[in-house]
Amino acid sequence: MSTVNTVTEQLTAAGQAIEHDSFAIIDAEAGRHAYSAEQWPIVRRMIHANADFEFNGLTDFHPGAVRAGVAAMLRGGTPVVADVEMICSGLSRPRLAHFGMSTHQFISDADVIAQAQAQNTTRAVQAMRKAHRLGLLQGAVVGIGNAPTALIELVRLIMEDGVRPALVVGMPVGFVSAAESKDLMAQIADVPWIVIRGRKGGSTLVVAALPAADDDPGHVADLRHQVFRLCGPHDPHRHPHHQGRAHAVLHAPPHEFHQRGGLLAD
Amino acid sequence: MSTVNTVTEQLTAAGQAIEHDSFAIIDAEAGRHAYSAEQWPIVRRMIHANADFEFNGLTDFHPGAVRAGVAAMLRGGTPVVADVEMICSGLSRPRLAHFGMSTHQFISDADVIAQAQAQNTTRAVQAMRKAHRLGLLQGAVVGIGNAPTALIELVRLIMEDGVRPALVVGMPVGFVSAAESKDLMAQIADVPWIVIRGRKGGSTLVVAALPAADDDPGHVADLRHQVFRLCGPHDPHRHPHHQGRAHAVLHAPPHEFHQRGGLLAD
C-alpha cells in the first residue's frame, strides 16, 4: 500500500472538472441556507462527501469555529487528533505537511484496549485520555467521526480538566448517545466546535469539515488575511510559531492554493 | 500512527453493548424491507455506518452477491482492491489477516498520476487499469466508495477485457456520473455486485458492505455451511486453496466468530 496520500487533491484536469461541476450542482440544488460566507464552503464539502443535503441544516458552528480552525492550521505544527484511522488516512498528506500538521489516533493501541477492558469503558474513551496524557489535545484540532463516547469524554476533559483544543469537529455517528454527545459539545462556549446535530456523522464528514481540507482559493486567501490580522504580530507570545508560518503562507506561491481539492478523488 | 488497526472489532463489553443496542434500534425503526436473510445484515451495517435509513431501499444486490463475497473471503488470499485508502484503513486488519486477504489501492501512485495527466483522464481510471495490469482484479473483491470513473472503467474492463472480479462493491458517491456508474454495473450479469442506487455512497459504506466486515455469528455460520457445500470438495480445481481454508474456518474456535464487530469502534 502506498504511503503517499494525495487522495484529497484533484491533480488532473478531468478530476477538477468533475469537482467543479459537482459543486455547481450542489449550489443549484441546495436552495437557501443560513450559513455565513466562511461556513458555507465547509457545509458544501460535507454535502459533497455523502451526497446528502441534510447537512444544510444539521451542521452547526460555534461562532468562532472557522477562524479558529484556520488559525490552528496556519499556526504550524498543530496536531490533529482523531478517534479512528480512517480520518487520518482521508486527510491530504501534502496539505498536512505544508502546514506542519501531524495526525494521531490511539483506538487500536494495546494499552488503550487493556485499560478499556479493565475499566469496563470503551476504547474511544481511553484513546481520548491517552491523547490528553500525551499533551496532544491542548491547541489541537480534534476530529471525531465515529464514537460518541470519545466526544463525551472530550467534553468531560474540557469541563473538568481544563483541556482547550483549538477546534473540535464533533461528528460521531450512531443510534446510542450520538445526538446527545453533540448537543453536549454544542453547549461549550470556551472551545470552538463544528457539529452535526442528530444521529448522522462519520469519518468522511470529519475529513470534509477539517480545516486542512479547505481549498477554495478565494476563501483561503480571505482567511489568511483575516487570520494574519487576528493572531498576527499583536499577540506573538500566544502563537510562537505563527508569525513565520503565517508569513510563509501569505507569501506562498498562489498555485499552492489554486489547485482545487476536496474530499473526493477524481 | 499505529500500524495495527482493530478499529472494526468491538473488543470491550461496553462497545459490544452499544453496538447491540444500535442494531436493535435499527431493526425497530427500519420497518419493512425486501431483502433476503443473507442481504439484510449488510444493509443493516450500512444503515449503522451513516445513520441513514435510505439504504433500506437504495441498496441493490446481484442475486449471487453475498455468497460470492463470502466464498471469496473463505477461499483465502483474495485481494481487496479499493479506489481510495480510507477503505483499506477501515477494514479490520485481524479479520483480513485471518482470511489471508490483502488490500490494494493505487490512487496516489506517481505513475497513475502521470498517466492520468498525460491521457486527460482521472487518477481513478488509471488506478483501476494498474490493478488490472498487476493481475489483481481477477477473482478480487473490488470496493469503490469514491470515484464514479473508477466504477465505469471497471465495467469497461469487465465487458471488453473479460475481467472477472469475485464481487464488486460499487458505491461511489457524487453528483456527476455516480448514479449512472452504478446503473451500468447493475446491468452486468456475469460478475456479482452490491450497489447503492443514486448519488449516495462513500468509503464507510463500502467498509460496512464488504464481506470482511461480516460478523453476525449465526449469519457467518450459515454462510460457512452454504459456501462449504457450494465450493467445497465437489469442485476442488476451481478454488485450489479453499479446501484447507474452508476446513480451517469451519473448525475455527467459535469465539473467533462470536466476537461482535462492525464498522464502528466502541
XYZ file of N, CA and C in Angstrom, chain A residues 1-15 17-19 21-22 25-26 29 47-54 83-91 93 103-109 113 116-117 120-125 145-150 173-176 199-204 207 263-266, chain B residues 1-15 17-19 21-22 25-26 29 47-54 83-91 93 103-109 113 116-117 120-125 145-150 173-176 199-204 207 263-266:
468
model
N 0.853 -1.192 0.000
C 0.000 0.000 0.000
C 0.890 1.244 0.000
N 0.584 2.148 -0.853
C 1.375 3.372 -0.940
C 1.341 4.136 0.380
N 2.469 4.737 0.719
C 2.474 5.551 1.930
C 2.180 7.013 1.598
N 2.094 7.324 0.320
C 1.782 8.698 -0.079
C 0.289 8.817 -0.310
N -0.321 9.795 0.296
C -1.745 10.002 0.097
C -1.983 11.389 -0.450
N -2.332 11.443 -1.725
C -2.745 12.737 -2.260
C -4.198 12.630 -2.682
N -4.919 11.782 -1.947
C -6.275 11.436 -2.364
C -7.227 12.630 -2.283
N -6.917 13.590 -1.470
C -7.833 14.726 -1.359
C -7.471 15.853 -2.328
N -6.530 15.607 -3.180
C -6.127 16.645 -4.128
C -6.638 16.275 -5.518
N -7.186 17.213 -6.208
C -7.548 16.978 -7.602
C -6.346 17.340 -8.459
N -5.633 16.337 -8.913
C -4.373 16.577 -9.607
C -4.538 16.634 -11.113
N -5.718 16.258 -11.610
C -5.890 16.204 -13.055
C -6.993 17.165 -13.485
N -6.896 17.588 -14.734
C -7.923 18.477 -15.284
C -9.292 17.789 -15.261
N -9.293 16.482 -15.555
C -10.563 15.744 -15.570
C -11.174 15.721 -14.164
N -10.346 15.492 -13.173
C -10.834 15.486 -11.798
C -11.326 16.857 -11.369
N -12.556 19.150 -13.295
C -13.816 19.457 -13.984
C -14.993 18.782 -13.279
N -14.782 17.525 -12.869
C -15.847 16.796 -12.170
C -16.186 17.510 -10.863
N -15.158 17.909 -10.133
C -15.420 18.555 -8.850
C -16.100 19.907 -9.043
N -18.085 20.806 -11.481
C -19.484 20.572 -11.833
C -20.281 20.096 -10.612
N -19.653 19.266 -9.776
C -20.336 18.764 -8.587
C -20.749 19.912 -7.670
N -23.632 21.843 -9.049
C -24.911 21.145 -8.842
C -25.377 21.336 -7.398
N -24.451 21.210 -6.467
C -24.819 21.393 -5.055
C -25.371 22.796 -4.842
N -28.893 23.089 -6.238
C -29.947 22.305 -5.595
C -30.103 22.570 -4.101
N -21.796 18.105 2.154
C -22.848 17.633 1.240
C -22.208 16.806 0.125
N -21.095 17.308 -0.389
C -20.352 16.647 -1.461
C -19.846 15.269 -1.026
N -19.408 15.166 0.217
C -18.783 13.928 0.701
C -19.768 12.773 0.777
N -21.020 13.049 1.137
C -22.003 11.975 1.316
C -23.205 12.094 0.382
N -23.217 13.116 -0.497
C -24.383 13.364 -1.353
C -25.652 13.431 -0.505
N -25.587 14.226 0.542
C -26.717 14.307 1.470
C -26.954 15.783 1.821
N -28.075 16.311 1.321
C -28.371 17.729 1.531
C -28.841 18.042 2.945
N -29.073 17.006 3.753
C -29.478 17.273 5.144
C -28.410 18.027 5.927
N -10.514 10.096 16.283
C -10.915 8.886 17.009
C -10.608 7.616 16.223
N -10.570 7.697 14.895
C -10.304 6.494 14.101
C -9.324 6.796 12.969
N -8.684 5.736 12.502
C -7.638 5.875 11.495
C -8.182 6.363 10.156
N -9.447 6.039 9.836
C -9.988 6.453 8.534
C -9.879 7.969 8.351
N -10.051 8.725 9.427
C -9.934 10.185 9.331
C -8.498 10.561 8.958
N -7.540 9.936 9.627
C -6.132 10.246 9.347
C -5.785 9.919 7.898
N -6.272 8.778 7.384
C -5.907 8.433 6.005
C -6.689 9.244 4.985
N -7.786 9.855 5.385
C -8.555 10.660 4.440
C -8.009 12.051 4.231
N -7.194 12.529 5.140
C -6.669 13.896 5.015
C -5.529 13.939 3.998
N -2.128 14.370 2.738
C -0.807 14.398 3.365
C 0.055 15.555 2.898
N -0.878 13.797 12.467
C -2.142 13.129 12.799
C -1.904 12.044 13.843
N -2.885 11.860 14.702
C -2.753 10.927 15.825
C -4.078 10.228 16.079
N -4.017 8.918 16.294
C -5.196 8.169 16.761
C -4.695 6.966 17.542
N -5.437 6.583 18.554
C -4.924 5.585 19.501
C -5.899 4.432 19.725
N -6.948 4.343 18.904
C -8.050 3.423 19.168
C -7.610 1.953 19.219
N -6.537 1.619 18.517
C -6.124 0.217 18.443
C -4.875 -0.071 19.262
N -4.451 0.886 20.078
C -3.253 0.666 20.891
C -3.535 -0.364 21.985
N -6.740 -0.624 24.677
C -7.661 -1.770 24.720
C -7.667 -2.384 26.122
N -9.466 -0.119 28.622
C -10.911 -0.111 28.407
C -11.539 -1.370 28.983
N -10.883 -2.503 28.747
C -11.419 -3.763 29.279
C -11.368 -3.767 30.808
N -14.029 -1.338 32.195
C -15.369 -1.522 31.643
C -15.892 -0.249 30.981
N -15.023 0.355 30.163
C -15.449 1.506 29.375
C -15.085 1.211 27.915
N -15.101 2.220 27.059
C -14.823 1.947 25.654
C -13.386 2.335 25.305
N -12.906 1.742 24.212
C -11.584 2.104 23.710
C -11.516 3.583 23.358
N -12.638 4.113 22.844
C -12.665 5.509 22.414
C -12.418 6.459 23.584
N -12.989 6.124 24.742
C -12.761 6.941 25.953
C -11.284 6.906 26.324
N -15.404 11.126 14.331
C -16.366 10.765 13.299
C -17.086 9.472 13.586
N -16.821 8.899 14.730
C -17.261 7.536 14.927
C -17.901 7.313 16.289
N -17.158 7.574 17.351
C -17.563 7.128 18.679
C -18.116 8.266 19.529
N -19.421 8.221 19.831
C -19.997 9.220 20.749
C -19.255 9.279 22.080
N -18.792 8.109 22.573
C -18.122 8.111 23.878
C -16.816 8.911 23.834
N -16.183 8.989 22.673
C -14.970 9.811 22.552
C -15.321 11.284 22.742
N -21.262 9.206 14.655
C -22.468 8.712 14.003
C -23.081 7.644 14.890
N -24.394 7.555 14.891
C -24.949 6.406 15.591
C -26.290 6.621 16.237
N -26.732 5.543 16.870
C -28.077 5.483 17.421
C -28.087 5.515 18.940
N -26.906 5.352 19.553
C -26.809 5.361 21.013
C -25.905 6.520 21.427
N -28.245 12.082 14.574
C -27.550 10.799 14.517
C -26.457 10.735 13.466
N -26.572 11.553 12.436
C -25.645 11.399 11.309
C -24.237 11.882 11.643
N -23.281 11.380 10.900
C -21.888 11.743 11.085
C -21.032 10.747 10.338
N -19.744 10.730 10.639
C -18.864 9.752 10.006
C -17.525 10.340 9.613
N -16.589 9.440 9.368
C -15.216 9.847 9.062
C -15.134 10.736 7.833
N -15.915 10.427 6.802
C -15.793 11.210 5.567
C -16.257 12.649 5.798
N -13.478 14.552 7.657
C -12.427 14.906 6.698
C -12.855 16.123 5.880
N -12.582 16.403 -0.670
C -12.516 15.046 -0.153
C -12.354 14.026 -1.264
N -13.022 14.260 -2.357
C -13.147 13.210 -3.354
C -11.938 13.133 -4.259
N -11.518 11.927 -4.503
C -10.514 11.705 -5.536
C -11.202 11.844 -6.883
N -10.416 12.081 -7.906
C -11.044 12.190 -9.228
C -11.251 10.814 -9.812
N 1.619 7.127 13.988
C 0.325 6.491 13.788
C 0.496 4.988 13.905
N -0.361 4.358 14.645
C -0.283 2.918 14.822
C -0.465 2.210 13.489
N 0.264 1.121 13.307
C 0.058 0.344 12.091
C -0.936 -0.787 12.319
N -1.358 -0.969 13.569
C -2.338 -2.005 13.867
C -3.728 -1.378 13.841
N -4.620 -1.997 13.123
C -5.987 -1.489 13.087
C -6.943 -2.578 13.521
N -7.472 -2.423 14.711
C -8.542 -3.336 15.111
C -9.824 -2.533 15.297
N -9.900 -1.450 14.516
C -10.968 -0.482 14.718
C -12.348 -1.054 14.411
N -12.408 -2.083 13.598
C -13.725 -2.616 13.257
C -14.151 -3.740 14.200
N -13.383 -3.973 15.222
C -13.727 -5.025 16.171
C -14.225 -4.390 17.465
N -15.276 -4.922 18.014
C -15.716 -4.489 19.329
C -15.006 -5.343 20.366
N -13.999 -4.777 20.983
C -13.158 -5.558 21.875
C -13.594 -5.451 23.329
N -14.499 -4.529 23.626
C -14.885 -4.333 25.024
C -16.367 -4.618 25.216
N -16.716 -4.982 26.446
C -18.127 -5.235 26.761
C -18.953 -3.972 26.536
N -18.374 -2.810 26.884
C -19.107 -1.550 26.697
C -19.373 -1.301 25.213
N -18.375 -1.552 24.389
C -18.547 -1.373 22.943
C -19.559 -2.339 22.378
N -22.072 -3.663 23.947
C -23.419 -3.281 24.390
C -23.961 -2.152 23.523
N -23.101 -1.174 23.207
C -23.532 -0.054 22.364
C -23.944 -0.568 20.989
N -23.128 -1.450 20.427
C -23.438 -1.947 19.094
C -24.714 -2.792 19.105
N -27.279 -2.500 21.122
C -28.427 -1.599 21.232
C -28.660 -0.853 19.913
N -27.560 -0.478 19.225
C -27.700 0.242 17.957
C -28.449 -0.600 16.938
N -32.111 -0.821 17.694
C -32.830 0.395 17.293
C -33.061 0.395 15.786
N -32.036 0.019 15.030
C -32.196 -0.021 13.567
C -33.314 -0.989 13.195
N -36.703 0.514 13.945
C -37.117 1.685 13.156
C -37.119 1.454 11.650
N -26.735 1.023 7.173
C -27.560 1.991 7.906
C -26.814 2.441 9.163
N -26.193 1.488 9.836
C -25.426 1.750 11.053
C -24.252 2.691 10.775
N -23.613 2.506 9.633
C -22.388 3.272 9.332
C -22.665 4.754 9.133
N -23.807 5.101 8.533
C -24.103 6.506 8.232
C -25.352 7.026 8.939
N -25.998 6.184 9.746
C -27.266 6.566 10.378
C -28.241 7.094 9.329
N -28.390 6.319 8.261
C -29.231 6.754 7.145
C -30.089 5.561 6.700
N -31.389 5.667 6.965
C -32.296 4.565 6.642
C -32.604 4.464 5.150
N -32.161 5.431 4.373
C -32.394 5.336 2.922
C -31.710 4.124 2.297
N -10.685 1.890 -4.369
C -10.318 3.101 -5.097
C -9.580 4.100 -4.203
N -9.811 4.072 -2.913
C -9.145 5.028 -2.016
C -8.650 4.336 -0.746
N -7.685 4.971 -0.131
C -7.022 4.396 1.033
C -7.959 4.293 2.242
N -8.951 5.212 2.345
C -9.847 5.168 3.502
C -10.527 3.809 3.636
N -10.849 3.177 2.521
C -11.467 1.847 2.575
C -10.488 0.848 3.173
N -9.244 0.893 2.703
C -8.242 -0.052 3.216
C -8.048 0.134 4.719
N -7.998 1.393 5.188
C -7.752 1.571 6.627
C -8.995 1.294 7.455
N -10.175 1.271 6.840
C -11.394 0.993 7.594
C -11.635 -0.481 7.840
N -11.000 -1.337 7.060
C -11.231 -2.778 7.214
C -10.459 -3.322 8.404
N -7.983 -5.298 10.240
C -6.751 -5.995 9.843
C -6.658 -7.409 10.406
N -4.910 -5.845 0.925
C -5.610 -4.665 0.399
C -4.684 -3.884 -0.534
N -5.296 -3.287 -1.555
C -4.524 -2.590 -2.590
C -5.271 -1.342 -3.041
N -4.547 -0.253 -3.181
C -5.109 0.958 -3.799
C -3.958 1.737 -4.422
N -4.218 2.381 -5.537
C -3.134 2.968 -6.338
C -3.366 4.429 -6.674
N -4.374 5.065 -6.046
C -4.828 6.390 -6.466
C -3.733 7.452 -6.368
N -2.773 7.247 -5.469
C -1.753 8.282 -5.273
C -0.396 7.890 -5.829
N -0.362 6.807 -6.599
C 0.920 6.383 -7.177
C 1.368 7.372 -8.246
N -0.770 9.035 -11.461
C -0.997 10.475 -11.615
C -0.459 10.950 -12.960
N -2.658 9.733 -15.834
C -3.939 10.435 -15.879
C -3.761 11.815 -16.498
N -2.691 12.498 -16.114
C -2.444 13.834 -16.664
C -2.128 13.736 -18.160
N -5.357 12.843 -20.098
C -6.513 13.677 -19.773
C -7.690 12.853 -19.267
N -7.384 11.956 -18.365
C -8.441 11.190 -17.722
C -8.254 11.343 -16.211
N -8.894 10.504 -15.422
C -8.776 10.669 -13.972
C -7.788 9.652 -13.395
N -7.303 9.972 -12.204
C -6.428 9.037 -11.498
C -7.152 7.731 -11.208
N -8.459 7.839 -10.926
C -9.233 6.645 -10.562
C -9.278 5.649 -11.719
N -9.405 6.153 -12.948
C -9.388 5.285 -14.132
C -8.039 4.585 -14.231
N -15.731 3.445 -3.356
C -16.564 4.284 -2.499
C -16.496 5.740 -2.844
N -15.795 6.067 -3.907
C -15.474 7.458 -4.115
C -15.681 7.902 -5.555
N -14.987 7.255 -6.468
C -14.879 7.791 -7.827
C -15.756 7.033 -8.820
N -16.800 7.691 -9.345
C -17.604 7.058 -10.386
C -16.765 6.598 -11.583
N -15.720 7.356 -11.906
C -14.919 6.979 -13.082
C -14.201 5.646 -12.846
N -13.890 5.319 -11.596
C -13.272 4.017 -11.301
C -14.251 2.896 -11.624
N -19.745 7.954 -4.608
C -20.662 8.995 -4.171
C -20.508 10.193 -5.096
N -21.596 10.919 -5.332
C -21.389 12.153 -6.060
C -22.522 12.592 -6.954
N -22.269 13.711 -7.597
C -23.293 14.392 -8.371
C -23.052 14.294 -9.872
N -21.858 13.833 -10.242
C -21.523 13.719 -11.664
C -21.226 12.248 -11.963
N -27.155 8.836 -5.896
C -25.942 9.617 -5.656
C -25.165 9.192 -4.434
N -25.841 8.590 -3.478
C -25.173 8.327 -2.202
C -24.149 7.193 -2.306
N -23.212 7.210 -1.388
C -22.167 6.206 -1.335
C -21.073 6.694 -0.411
N -19.910 6.078 -0.480
C -18.792 6.532 0.338
C -18.003 5.385 0.936
N -16.797 5.726 1.393
C -15.870 4.718 1.911
C -16.452 3.960 3.093
N -17.145 4.654 3.993
C -17.643 3.979 5.193
C -18.700 2.928 4.813
N -16.912 -0.163 3.387
C -16.353 -0.934 4.505
C -17.458 -1.751 5.181
N -18.465 -1.816 11.599
C -17.679 -0.665 11.188
C -17.260 0.195 12.361
N -18.153 0.338 13.330
C -17.938 1.354 14.348
C -17.026 0.872 15.448
N -16.115 1.732 15.828
C -15.332 1.468 17.029
C -16.234 1.725 18.230
N -15.873 1.169 19.354
C -16.713 1.417 20.523
C -16.342 2.748 21.147
